[in-house]
Coordinates of C-alpha atoms in Angstrom, one line a residue:
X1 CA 0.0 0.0 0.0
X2 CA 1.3 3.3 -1.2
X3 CA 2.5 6.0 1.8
X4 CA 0.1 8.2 1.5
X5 CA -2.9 5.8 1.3
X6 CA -1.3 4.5 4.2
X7 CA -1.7 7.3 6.1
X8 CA -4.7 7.7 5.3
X9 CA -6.4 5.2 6.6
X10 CA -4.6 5.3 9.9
X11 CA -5.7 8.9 10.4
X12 CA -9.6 7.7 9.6
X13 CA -9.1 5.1 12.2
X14 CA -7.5 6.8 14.8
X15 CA -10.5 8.3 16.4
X16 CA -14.1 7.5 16.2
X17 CA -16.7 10.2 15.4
X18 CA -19.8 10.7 18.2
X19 CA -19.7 11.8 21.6
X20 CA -16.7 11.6 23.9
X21 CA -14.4 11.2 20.8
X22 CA -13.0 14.9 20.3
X23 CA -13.4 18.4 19.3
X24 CA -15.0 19.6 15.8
X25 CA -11.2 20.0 14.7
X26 CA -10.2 16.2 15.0
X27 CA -13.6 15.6 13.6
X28 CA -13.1 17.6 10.9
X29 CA -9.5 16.3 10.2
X30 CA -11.4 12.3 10.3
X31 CA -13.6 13.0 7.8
X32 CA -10.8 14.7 5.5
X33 CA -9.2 11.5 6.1
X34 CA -12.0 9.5 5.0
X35 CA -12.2 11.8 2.0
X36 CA -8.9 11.2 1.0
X37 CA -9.2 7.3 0.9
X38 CA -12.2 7.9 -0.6
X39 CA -10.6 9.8 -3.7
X40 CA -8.3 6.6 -3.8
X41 CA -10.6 4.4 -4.2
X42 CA -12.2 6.4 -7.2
X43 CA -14.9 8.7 -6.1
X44 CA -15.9 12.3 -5.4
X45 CA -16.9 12.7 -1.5
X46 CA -20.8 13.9 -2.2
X47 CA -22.6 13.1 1.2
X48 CA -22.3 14.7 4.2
X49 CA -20.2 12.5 7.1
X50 CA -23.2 12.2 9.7
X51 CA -23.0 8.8 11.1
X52 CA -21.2 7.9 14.1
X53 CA -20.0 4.7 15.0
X54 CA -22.9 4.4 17.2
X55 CA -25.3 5.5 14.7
X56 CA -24.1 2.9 12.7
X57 CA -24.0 0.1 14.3
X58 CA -28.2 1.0 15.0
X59 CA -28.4 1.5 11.4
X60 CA -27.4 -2.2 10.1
X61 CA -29.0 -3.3 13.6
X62 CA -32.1 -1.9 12.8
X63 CA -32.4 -2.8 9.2
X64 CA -32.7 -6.6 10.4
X65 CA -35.7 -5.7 13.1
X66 CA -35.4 -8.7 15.1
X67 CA -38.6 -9.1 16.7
X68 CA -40.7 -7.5 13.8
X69 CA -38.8 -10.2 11.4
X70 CA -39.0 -13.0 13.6
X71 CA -42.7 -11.7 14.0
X72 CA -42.9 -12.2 9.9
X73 CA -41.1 -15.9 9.4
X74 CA -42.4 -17.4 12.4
X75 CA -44.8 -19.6 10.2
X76 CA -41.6 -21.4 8.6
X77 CA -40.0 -22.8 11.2
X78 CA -43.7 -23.9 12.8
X79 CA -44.4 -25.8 9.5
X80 CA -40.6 -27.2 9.2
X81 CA -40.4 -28.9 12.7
X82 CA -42.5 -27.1 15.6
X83 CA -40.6 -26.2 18.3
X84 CA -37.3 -27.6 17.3
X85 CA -37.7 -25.4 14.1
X86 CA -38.1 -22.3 16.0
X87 CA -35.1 -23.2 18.2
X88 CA -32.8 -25.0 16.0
X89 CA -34.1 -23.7 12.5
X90 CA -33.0 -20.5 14.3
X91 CA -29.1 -21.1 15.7
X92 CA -27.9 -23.4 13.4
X93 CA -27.7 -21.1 10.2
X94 CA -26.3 -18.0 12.2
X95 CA -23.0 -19.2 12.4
X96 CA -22.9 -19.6 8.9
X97 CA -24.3 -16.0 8.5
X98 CA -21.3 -15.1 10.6
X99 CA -18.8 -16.4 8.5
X100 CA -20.5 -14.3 5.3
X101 CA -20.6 -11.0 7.6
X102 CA -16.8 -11.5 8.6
X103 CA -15.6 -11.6 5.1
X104 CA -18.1 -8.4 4.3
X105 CA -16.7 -7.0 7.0
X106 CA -13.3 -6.9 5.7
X107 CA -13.6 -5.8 2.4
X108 CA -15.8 -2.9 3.3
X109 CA -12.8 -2.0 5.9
X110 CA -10.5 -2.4 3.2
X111 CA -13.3 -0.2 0.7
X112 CA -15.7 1.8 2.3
X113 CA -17.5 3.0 -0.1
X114 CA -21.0 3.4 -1.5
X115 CA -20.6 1.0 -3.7
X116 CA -20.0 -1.9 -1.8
X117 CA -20.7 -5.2 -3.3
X118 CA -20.2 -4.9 -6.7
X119 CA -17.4 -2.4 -6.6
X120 CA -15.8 -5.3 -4.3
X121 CA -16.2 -7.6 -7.0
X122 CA -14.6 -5.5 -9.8
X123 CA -11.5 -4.9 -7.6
X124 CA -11.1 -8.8 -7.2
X125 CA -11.8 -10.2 -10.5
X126 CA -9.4 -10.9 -13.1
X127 CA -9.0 -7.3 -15.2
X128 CA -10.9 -9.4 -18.2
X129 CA -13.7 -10.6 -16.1
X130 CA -13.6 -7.4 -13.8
X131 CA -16.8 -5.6 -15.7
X132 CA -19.3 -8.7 -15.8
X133 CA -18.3 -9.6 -12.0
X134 CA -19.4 -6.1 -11.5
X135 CA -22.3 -5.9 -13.5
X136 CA -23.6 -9.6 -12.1
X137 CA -23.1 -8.3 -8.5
X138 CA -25.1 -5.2 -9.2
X139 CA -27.8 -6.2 -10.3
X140 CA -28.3 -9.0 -7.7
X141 CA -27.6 -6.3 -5.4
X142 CA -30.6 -3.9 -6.5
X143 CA -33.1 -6.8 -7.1
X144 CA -32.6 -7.9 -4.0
X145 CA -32.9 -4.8 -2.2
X146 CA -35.6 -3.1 -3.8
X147 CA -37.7 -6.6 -3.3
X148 CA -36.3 -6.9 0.8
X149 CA -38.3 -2.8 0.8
X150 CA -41.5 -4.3 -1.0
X151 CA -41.2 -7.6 1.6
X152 CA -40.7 -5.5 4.6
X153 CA -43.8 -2.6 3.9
X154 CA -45.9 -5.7 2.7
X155 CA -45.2 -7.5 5.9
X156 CA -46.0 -3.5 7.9
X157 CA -49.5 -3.8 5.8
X158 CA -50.2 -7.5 6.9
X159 CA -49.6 -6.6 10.5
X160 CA -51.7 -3.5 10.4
X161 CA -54.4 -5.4 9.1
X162 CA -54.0 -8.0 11.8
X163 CA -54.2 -5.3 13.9
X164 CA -57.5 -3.9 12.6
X165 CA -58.6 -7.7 12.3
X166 CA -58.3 -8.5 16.4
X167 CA -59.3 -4.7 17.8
X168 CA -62.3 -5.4 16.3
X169 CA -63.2 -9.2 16.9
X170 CA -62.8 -10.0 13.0
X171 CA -65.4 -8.1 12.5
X172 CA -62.8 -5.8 10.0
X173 CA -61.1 -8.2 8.3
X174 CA -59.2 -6.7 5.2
X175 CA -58.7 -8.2 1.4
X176 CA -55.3 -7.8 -0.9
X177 CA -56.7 -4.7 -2.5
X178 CA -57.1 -2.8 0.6
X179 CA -53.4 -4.0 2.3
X180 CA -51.6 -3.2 -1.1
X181 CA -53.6 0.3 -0.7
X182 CA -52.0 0.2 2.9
X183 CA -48.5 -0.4 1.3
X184 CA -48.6 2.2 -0.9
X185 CA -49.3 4.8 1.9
X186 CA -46.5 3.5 4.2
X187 CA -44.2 3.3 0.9
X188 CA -45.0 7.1 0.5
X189 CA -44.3 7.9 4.3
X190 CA -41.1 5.9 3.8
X191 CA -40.1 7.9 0.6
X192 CA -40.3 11.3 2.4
X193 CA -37.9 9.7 5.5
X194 CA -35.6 8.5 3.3
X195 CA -35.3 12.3 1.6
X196 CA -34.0 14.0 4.6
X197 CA -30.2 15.0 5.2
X198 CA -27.9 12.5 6.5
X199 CA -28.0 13.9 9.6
X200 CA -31.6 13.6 9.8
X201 CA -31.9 10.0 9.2
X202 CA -28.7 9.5 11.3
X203 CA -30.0 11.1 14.7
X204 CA -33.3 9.0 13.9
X205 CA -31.8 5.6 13.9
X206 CA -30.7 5.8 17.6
X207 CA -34.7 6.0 17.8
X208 CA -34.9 2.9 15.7
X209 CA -32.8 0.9 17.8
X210 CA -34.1 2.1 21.0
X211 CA -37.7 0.7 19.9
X212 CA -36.1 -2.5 18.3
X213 CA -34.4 -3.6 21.7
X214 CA -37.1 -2.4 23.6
X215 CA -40.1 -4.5 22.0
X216 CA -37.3 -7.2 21.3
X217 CA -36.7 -7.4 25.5
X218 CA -40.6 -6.7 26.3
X219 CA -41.9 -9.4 23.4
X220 CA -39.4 -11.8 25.5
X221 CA -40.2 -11.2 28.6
X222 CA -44.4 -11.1 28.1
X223 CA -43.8 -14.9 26.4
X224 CA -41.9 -16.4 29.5
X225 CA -44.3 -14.4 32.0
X226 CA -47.8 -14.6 30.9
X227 CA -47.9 -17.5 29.1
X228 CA -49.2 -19.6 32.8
X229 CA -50.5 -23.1 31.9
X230 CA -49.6 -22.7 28.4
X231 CA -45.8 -22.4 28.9
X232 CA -44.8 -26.1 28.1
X233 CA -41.5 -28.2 29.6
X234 CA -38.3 -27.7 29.0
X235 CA -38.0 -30.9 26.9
X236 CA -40.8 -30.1 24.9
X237 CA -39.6 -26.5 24.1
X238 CA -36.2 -27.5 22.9
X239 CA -37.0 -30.9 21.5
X240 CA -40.3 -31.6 20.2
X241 CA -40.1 -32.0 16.3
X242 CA -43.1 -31.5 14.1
X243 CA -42.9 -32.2 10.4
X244 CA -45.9 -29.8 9.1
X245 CA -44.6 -29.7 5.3
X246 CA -45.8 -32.5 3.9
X247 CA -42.4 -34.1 3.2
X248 CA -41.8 -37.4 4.1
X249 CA -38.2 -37.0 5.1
X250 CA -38.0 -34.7 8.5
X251 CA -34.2 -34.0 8.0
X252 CA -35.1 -32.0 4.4
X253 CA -38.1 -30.3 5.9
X254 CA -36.2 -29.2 9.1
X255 CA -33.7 -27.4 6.6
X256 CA -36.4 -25.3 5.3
X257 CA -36.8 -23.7 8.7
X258 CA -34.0 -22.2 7.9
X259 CA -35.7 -19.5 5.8
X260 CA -36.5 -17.9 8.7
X261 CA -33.1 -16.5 9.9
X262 CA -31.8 -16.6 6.2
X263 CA -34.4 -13.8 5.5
X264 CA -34.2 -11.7 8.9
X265 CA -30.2 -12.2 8.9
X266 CA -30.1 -9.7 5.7
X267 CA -29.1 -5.9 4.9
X268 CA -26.0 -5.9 6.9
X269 CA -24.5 -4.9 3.7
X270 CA -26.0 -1.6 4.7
X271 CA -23.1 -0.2 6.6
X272 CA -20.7 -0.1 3.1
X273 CA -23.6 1.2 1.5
X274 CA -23.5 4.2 4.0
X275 CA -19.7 3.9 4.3
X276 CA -19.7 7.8 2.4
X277 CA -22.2 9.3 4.9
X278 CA -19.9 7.5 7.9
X279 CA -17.4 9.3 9.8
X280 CA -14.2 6.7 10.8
X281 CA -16.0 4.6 7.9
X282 CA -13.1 1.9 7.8
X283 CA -13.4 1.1 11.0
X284 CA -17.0 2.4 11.8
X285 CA -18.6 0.2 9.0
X286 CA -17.1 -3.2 9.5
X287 CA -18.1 -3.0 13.6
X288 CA -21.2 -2.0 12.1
X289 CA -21.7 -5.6 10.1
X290 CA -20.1 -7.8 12.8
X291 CA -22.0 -6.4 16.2
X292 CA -25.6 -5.7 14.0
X293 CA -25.3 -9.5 12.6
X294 CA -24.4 -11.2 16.4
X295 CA -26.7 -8.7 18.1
X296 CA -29.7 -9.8 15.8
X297 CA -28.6 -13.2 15.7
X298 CA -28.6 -13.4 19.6
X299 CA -31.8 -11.6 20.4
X300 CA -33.8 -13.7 17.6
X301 CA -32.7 -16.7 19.0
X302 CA -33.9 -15.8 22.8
X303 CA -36.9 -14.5 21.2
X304 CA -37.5 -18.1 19.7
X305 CA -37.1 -19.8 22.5
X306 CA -39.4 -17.5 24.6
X307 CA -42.1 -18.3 21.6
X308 CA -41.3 -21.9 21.9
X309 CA -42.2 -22.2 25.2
X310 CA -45.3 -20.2 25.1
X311 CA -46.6 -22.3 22.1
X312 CA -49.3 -24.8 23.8
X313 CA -50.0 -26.1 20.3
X314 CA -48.2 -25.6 17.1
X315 CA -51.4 -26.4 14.9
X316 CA -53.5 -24.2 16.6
X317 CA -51.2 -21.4 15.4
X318 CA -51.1 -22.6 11.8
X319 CA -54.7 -22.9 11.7
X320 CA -55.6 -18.8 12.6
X321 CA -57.5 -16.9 11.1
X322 CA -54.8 -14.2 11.2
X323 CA -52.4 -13.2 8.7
X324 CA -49.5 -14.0 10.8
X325 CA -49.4 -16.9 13.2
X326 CA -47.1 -14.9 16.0
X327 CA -50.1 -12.3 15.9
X328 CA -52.0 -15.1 17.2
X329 CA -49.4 -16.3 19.8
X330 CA -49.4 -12.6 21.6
X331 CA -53.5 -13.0 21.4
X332 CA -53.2 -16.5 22.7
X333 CA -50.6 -15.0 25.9
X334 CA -51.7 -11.7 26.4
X335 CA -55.7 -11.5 25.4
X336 CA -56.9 -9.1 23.3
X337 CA -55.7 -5.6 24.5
X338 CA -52.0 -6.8 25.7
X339 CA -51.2 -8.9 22.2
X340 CA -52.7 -5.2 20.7
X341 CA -50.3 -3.5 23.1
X342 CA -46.9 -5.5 22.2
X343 CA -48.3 -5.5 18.1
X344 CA -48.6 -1.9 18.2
X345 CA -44.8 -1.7 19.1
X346 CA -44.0 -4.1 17.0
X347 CA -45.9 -2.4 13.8
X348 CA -43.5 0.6 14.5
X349 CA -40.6 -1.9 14.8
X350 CA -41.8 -2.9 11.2
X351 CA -42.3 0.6 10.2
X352 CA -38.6 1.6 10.9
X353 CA -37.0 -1.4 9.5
X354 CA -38.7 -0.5 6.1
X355 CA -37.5 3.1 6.3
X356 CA -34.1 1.6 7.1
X357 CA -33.8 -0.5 3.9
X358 CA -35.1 2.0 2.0
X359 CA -32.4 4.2 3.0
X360 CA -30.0 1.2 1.9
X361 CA -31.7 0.6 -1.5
X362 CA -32.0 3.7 -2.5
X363 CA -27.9 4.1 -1.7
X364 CA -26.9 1.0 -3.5
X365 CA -29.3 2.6 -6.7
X366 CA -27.3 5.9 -6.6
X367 CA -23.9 4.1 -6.4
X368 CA -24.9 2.1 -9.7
X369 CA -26.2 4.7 -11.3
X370 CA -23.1 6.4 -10.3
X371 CA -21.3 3.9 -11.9
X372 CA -24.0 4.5 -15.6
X373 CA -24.8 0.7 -14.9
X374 CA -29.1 1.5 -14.5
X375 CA -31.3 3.1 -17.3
X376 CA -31.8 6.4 -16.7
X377 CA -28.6 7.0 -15.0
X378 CA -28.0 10.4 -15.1
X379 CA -31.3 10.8 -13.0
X380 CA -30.8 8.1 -10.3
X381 CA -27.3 9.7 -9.4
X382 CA -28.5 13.0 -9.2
X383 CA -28.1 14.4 -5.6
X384 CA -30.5 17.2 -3.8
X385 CA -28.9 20.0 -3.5
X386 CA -30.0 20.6 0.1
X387 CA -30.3 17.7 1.8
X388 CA -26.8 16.7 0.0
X389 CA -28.9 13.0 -0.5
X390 CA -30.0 10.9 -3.5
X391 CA -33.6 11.8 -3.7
X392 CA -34.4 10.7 -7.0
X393 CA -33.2 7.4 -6.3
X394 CA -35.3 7.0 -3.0
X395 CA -38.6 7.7 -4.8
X396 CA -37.1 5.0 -7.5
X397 CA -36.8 2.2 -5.1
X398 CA -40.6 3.1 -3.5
X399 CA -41.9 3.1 -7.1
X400 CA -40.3 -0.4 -7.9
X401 CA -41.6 -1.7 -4.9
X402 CA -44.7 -0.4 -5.1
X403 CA -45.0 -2.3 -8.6
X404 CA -43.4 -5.5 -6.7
X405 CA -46.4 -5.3 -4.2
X406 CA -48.9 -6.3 -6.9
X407 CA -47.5 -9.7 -6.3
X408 CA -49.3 -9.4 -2.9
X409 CA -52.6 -10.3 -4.5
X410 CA -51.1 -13.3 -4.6
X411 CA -50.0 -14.9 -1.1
X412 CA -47.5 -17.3 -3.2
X413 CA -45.9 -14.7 -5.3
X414 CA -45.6 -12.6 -2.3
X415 CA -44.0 -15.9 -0.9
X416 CA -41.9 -16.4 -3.3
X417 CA -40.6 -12.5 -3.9
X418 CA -39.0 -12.9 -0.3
X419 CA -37.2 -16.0 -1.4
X420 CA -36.2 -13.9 -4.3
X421 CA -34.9 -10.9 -2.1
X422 CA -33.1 -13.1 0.1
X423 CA -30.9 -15.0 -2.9
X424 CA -30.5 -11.8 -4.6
X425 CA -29.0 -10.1 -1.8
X426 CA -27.0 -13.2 -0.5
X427 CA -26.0 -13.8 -4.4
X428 CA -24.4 -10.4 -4.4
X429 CA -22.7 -11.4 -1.0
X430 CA -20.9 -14.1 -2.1
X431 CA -19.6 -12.9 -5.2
X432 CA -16.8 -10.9 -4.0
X433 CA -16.2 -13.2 -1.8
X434 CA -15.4 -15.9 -3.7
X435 CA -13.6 -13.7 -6.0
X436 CA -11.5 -12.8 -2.7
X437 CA -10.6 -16.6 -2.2
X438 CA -9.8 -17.5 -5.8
X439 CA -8.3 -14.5 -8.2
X440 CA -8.5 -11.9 -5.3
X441 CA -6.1 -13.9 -2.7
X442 CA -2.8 -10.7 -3.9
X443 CA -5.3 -8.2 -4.8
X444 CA -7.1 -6.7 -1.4
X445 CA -5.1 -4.6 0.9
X446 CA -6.6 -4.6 4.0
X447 CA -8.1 -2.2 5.9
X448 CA -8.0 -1.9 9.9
X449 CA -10.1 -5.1 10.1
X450 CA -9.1 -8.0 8.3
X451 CA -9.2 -11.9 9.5
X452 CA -5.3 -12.2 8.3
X453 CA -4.8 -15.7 7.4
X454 CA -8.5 -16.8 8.5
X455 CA -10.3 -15.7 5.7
X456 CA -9.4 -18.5 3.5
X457 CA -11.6 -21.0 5.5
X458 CA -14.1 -18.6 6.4
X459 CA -14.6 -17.3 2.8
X460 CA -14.8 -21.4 2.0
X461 CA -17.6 -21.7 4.6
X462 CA -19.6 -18.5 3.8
X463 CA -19.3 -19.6 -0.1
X464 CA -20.3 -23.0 0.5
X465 CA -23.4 -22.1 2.9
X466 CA -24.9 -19.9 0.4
X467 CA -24.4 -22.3 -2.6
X468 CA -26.4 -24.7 -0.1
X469 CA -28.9 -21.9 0.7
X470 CA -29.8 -20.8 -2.7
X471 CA -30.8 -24.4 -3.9
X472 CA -32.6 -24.6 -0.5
X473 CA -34.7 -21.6 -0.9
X474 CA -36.2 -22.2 -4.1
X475 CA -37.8 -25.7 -3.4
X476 CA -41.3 -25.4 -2.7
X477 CA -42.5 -25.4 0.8
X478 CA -44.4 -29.1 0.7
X479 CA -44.1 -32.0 -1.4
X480 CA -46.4 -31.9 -4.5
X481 CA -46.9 -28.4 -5.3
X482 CA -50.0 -26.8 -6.7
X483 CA -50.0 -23.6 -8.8
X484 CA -51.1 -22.0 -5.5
X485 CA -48.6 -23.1 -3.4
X486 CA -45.3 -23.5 -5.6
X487 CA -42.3 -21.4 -4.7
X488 CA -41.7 -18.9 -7.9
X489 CA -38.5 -17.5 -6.7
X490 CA -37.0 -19.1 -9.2
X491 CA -39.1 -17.2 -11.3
X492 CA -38.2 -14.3 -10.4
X493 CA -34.7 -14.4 -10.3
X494 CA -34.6 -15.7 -13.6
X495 CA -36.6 -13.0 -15.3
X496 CA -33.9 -10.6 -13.6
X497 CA -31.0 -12.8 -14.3
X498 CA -32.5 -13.2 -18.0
X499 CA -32.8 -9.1 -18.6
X500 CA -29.1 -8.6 -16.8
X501 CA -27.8 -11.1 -19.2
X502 CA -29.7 -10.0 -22.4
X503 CA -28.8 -6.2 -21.3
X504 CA -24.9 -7.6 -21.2
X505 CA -24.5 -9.6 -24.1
X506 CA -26.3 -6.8 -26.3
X507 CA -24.9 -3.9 -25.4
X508 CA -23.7 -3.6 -21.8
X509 CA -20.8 -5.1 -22.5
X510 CA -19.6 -2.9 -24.9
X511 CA -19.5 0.0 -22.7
X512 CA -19.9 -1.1 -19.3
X513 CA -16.1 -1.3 -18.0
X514 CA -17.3 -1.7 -13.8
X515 CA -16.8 1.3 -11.3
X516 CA -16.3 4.4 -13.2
X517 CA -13.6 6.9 -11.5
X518 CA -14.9 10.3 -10.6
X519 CA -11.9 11.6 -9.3
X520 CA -7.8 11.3 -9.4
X521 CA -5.9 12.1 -6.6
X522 CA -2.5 13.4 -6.8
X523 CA -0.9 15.1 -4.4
X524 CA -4.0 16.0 -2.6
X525 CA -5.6 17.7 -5.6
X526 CA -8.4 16.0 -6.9
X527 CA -9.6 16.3 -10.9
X528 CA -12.9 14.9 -11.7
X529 CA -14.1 13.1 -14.6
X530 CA -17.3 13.2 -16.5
X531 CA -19.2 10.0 -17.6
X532 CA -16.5 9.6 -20.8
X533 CA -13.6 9.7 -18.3
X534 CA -12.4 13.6 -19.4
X535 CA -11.6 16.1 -16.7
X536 CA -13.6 18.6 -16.1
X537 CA -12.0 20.8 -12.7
X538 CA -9.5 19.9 -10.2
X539 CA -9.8 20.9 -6.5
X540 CA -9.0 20.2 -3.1
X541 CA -10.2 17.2 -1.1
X542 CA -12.7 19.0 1.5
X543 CA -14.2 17.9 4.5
X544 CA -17.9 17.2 4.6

């Protein structure tokens, strides 16, 4: 690594930005820093740096909203093996996870930037292959993200509606038409959050995380306490294995339990994608991945547990009338105004989690666009001139999930579109890190995290594991299928994989060369580049 980058990076890592960390002028002299490493990895510094460490690590934290998520999946694990799916189906696949957020975590320390996944990839792929490693992990990237947005509102809409269903005895009991009308308005609330400054949205997710923990402790804590004559042994709780799917071999449909954690455990990409808004970003961002990822991993699993022993019947639950069996579990533990009270938090838990990832789409959009990868570039990468944040972008990835929430008149498409988010997104994880084990083993210079000469077998694992959970997550979810309940994922992807491919092969390829650079640094002077690579001015790095 040259000098100067060098030094770089150990000025943005010697002090953390937030409270207790230093005056304005070793703030100020952090975020130069991070400017500086930013201009070497190619780009022009256009946020403002808002985000603390703290904020942070509640932003990828809150993106996974444990107990709303949990909330959202429990019906999995309850079909694929009772209480041993909820338990198990749970703690089994977050150590895998880990092992994917370990190697994320080092090449965002090593590349904090906006880019993230996708410029990862073009860094470690062969030059020749460099473009379409890009372009592949880009547009897994965005389908995966702008489908998690359309899952997570969806998911807001069905627990409003379950809401609306038990305050008044079933006598309000909601269609698809209605709850995608529901969608739409929080997808328009979500649209103007995600517009504000940086340091709007930054301040707001130590609120986000405040709520998250809080329900997460209270949901625990009202399962273990009030559930009385319905709390079940120990044995039962931890061991009793219900095969629900229709499959005759239990080992096969306890592995599809495994959706559950697969589809909460995602978005922790979100701290690279904010890596340009982050003070102390190669340090800031990678804590970010590894603490969000344990932290949601831990409380899910207690939250689970709690469930498991407050679940008197597992069939009663999958038989409700409600949209979401967990709805009825609170109903079942708590009566009528205490599962209301709890849901109510939980709906805002929901609520924030969506404004989160739409925050996080709408970032990985602009970077792309940045990059002249999306049609219509030149509008996507546009920034507001006042709140110094991608606005166009943000009102993109509401408008492309609004469209994805048609699928909601359909429970199975709406099914199967979370599958879809979930490989996307894990698709576009992988990628550069297999690229880091095979081509990339010379290429990467580390950053102030890095797992030194562990990340060979944890790369192994993590690629291995999602190889296993892709094939996994588009089988259907019993045995014999009917056009109702088959698992389009496949689908899906396909019809995205198909247009990325097409879009290559035709003309992409011709002009498409990955991450395009936006600035040169020499001797602290920056020139930037238009879209054809010509200089247009040369300045100073500045602070922001």
């Amino acid at each position: 690594m040259p000098s100067d980058e060098k030094r770089a990076v150990k000025t943005s890592t010697g002090t953390a930005h937030g409270p207790g960390y230093g005056d304005d002028e070793s703030l100020n002299a952090i975020r130069h820093a991070d400017d500086e490493l930013l201009a070497k990895l190619g780009y022009k510094s256009e946020f403002r740096r808002e985000f603390s460490l703290v904020e942070t690590i509640a932003f990828a934290f809150s993106i996974m909203g444990v107990v709303a998520s949990v909330s959202s999946t429990m019906s999995f694990p309850l079909v694929s093996g009772g209480h041993v799916g909820m338990v198990f189906g749970w703690l089994i696949p977050c150590f895998f996870v880990m092992t994917i957020a370990a190697s994320l975590a080092e090449l965002t320390s090593a590349m904090p930037t906006s880019a993230g996944l996708y410029y990862f990839s073009a860094k470690l792929a062969p030059p020749r292959w460099a473009p379409l490693a890009s372009w592949i992990t880009g547009w897994a990237n965005v389908t995966g993200q702008v489908a998690l947005v359309c899952s997570i509102d969806f998911t807001c809409a069905q627990m409003i509606v379950t809401a609306l269903n038990v305050g008044s005895d079933g006598a309000i009991n909601l269609g698809a038409g209605p709850t995608f009308g529901i969608l739409l308005a929080i997808l328009f609330t979500h649209g103007i959050v995600c517009s504000a400054a940086t340091a709007v949205i930054a301040r707001l997710n130590i609120f986000y995380v405040i709520v998250n923990v809080g329900t997460t402790i209270a949901a625990i804590v009202v399962l273990l306490a009030c559930s009385g004559d319905q709390r079940v042994s120990t044995e039962t709780a931890f061991t009793m294995f219900e095969n629900n799917t229709g499959w005759s071999n239990s080992g096969w449909a306890f592995l599809l339990a495994f959706t559950s954690p697969m589809w909460t455990l995602t978005g922790y990409d979100s701290a690279a994608h904010i890596s340009e808004e982050t003070a102390n970003a190669a340090r800031a961002a990678p804590i970010a991945i590894l603490v969000g990822v344990g932290a949601t991993a831990s409380l899910g699993w207690l939250l689970f547990i709690a469930a498991s022993f407050a679940t008197a019947s597992v069939s009663q639950l999958l038989g409700t009338d409600l949209p979401l069996p967990m709805g009825q579990l609170f109903l079942n533990v708590l009566g009528k105004r205490g599962m209301l009270a709890i849901w109510s938090l939980i709906i805002v838990v929901q609520y924030v989690t969506g404004a989160a990832q739409g925050v996080d789409a709408s970032r990985v959009v602009f970077a792309f666009a940045r990059d002249n990868a999306l049609p219509g570039s030149r509008w996507w990468k546009k920034m507001h001139p006042w709140t110094r944040t991608p606005v166009n972008a943000v009102w993109l990835v509401m408008a492309l999930a609004g469209i994805c929430g048609i699928l909601g008149f359909s429970e199975t498409a709406l099914s199967s579109l979370a599958g879809a988010s979930v490989i996307g997104l894990y698709v576009s994880y992988v990628t550069p890190i297999f690229l880091r084990i095979t081509s990339g083993r010379t290429r990467l210079r580390p950053g102030p995290f890095t797992l030194g000469k562990w990340y060979m077998p944890i790369g192994i694992v993590a690629v291995a594991w999602v190889s296993f959970i892709v094939v996994l997550l588009v089988f259907p979810p019993e045995v014999n299928p009917t056009a109702d309940t088959m698992n389009y994922t496949v689908v899906i992807i396909m019809s995205v994989f198909i247009f990325a491919s097409l879009s290559w092969i035709i003309s992409a390829r011709k002009w498409f060369k990955g991450p395009v650079k936006t600035v040169e640094d020499r001797d602290g002077i920056v020139g930037e580049f238009d879209e054809k690579g010509a200089r247009v001015e040369e300045k100073s790095v500045e602070s922001h």
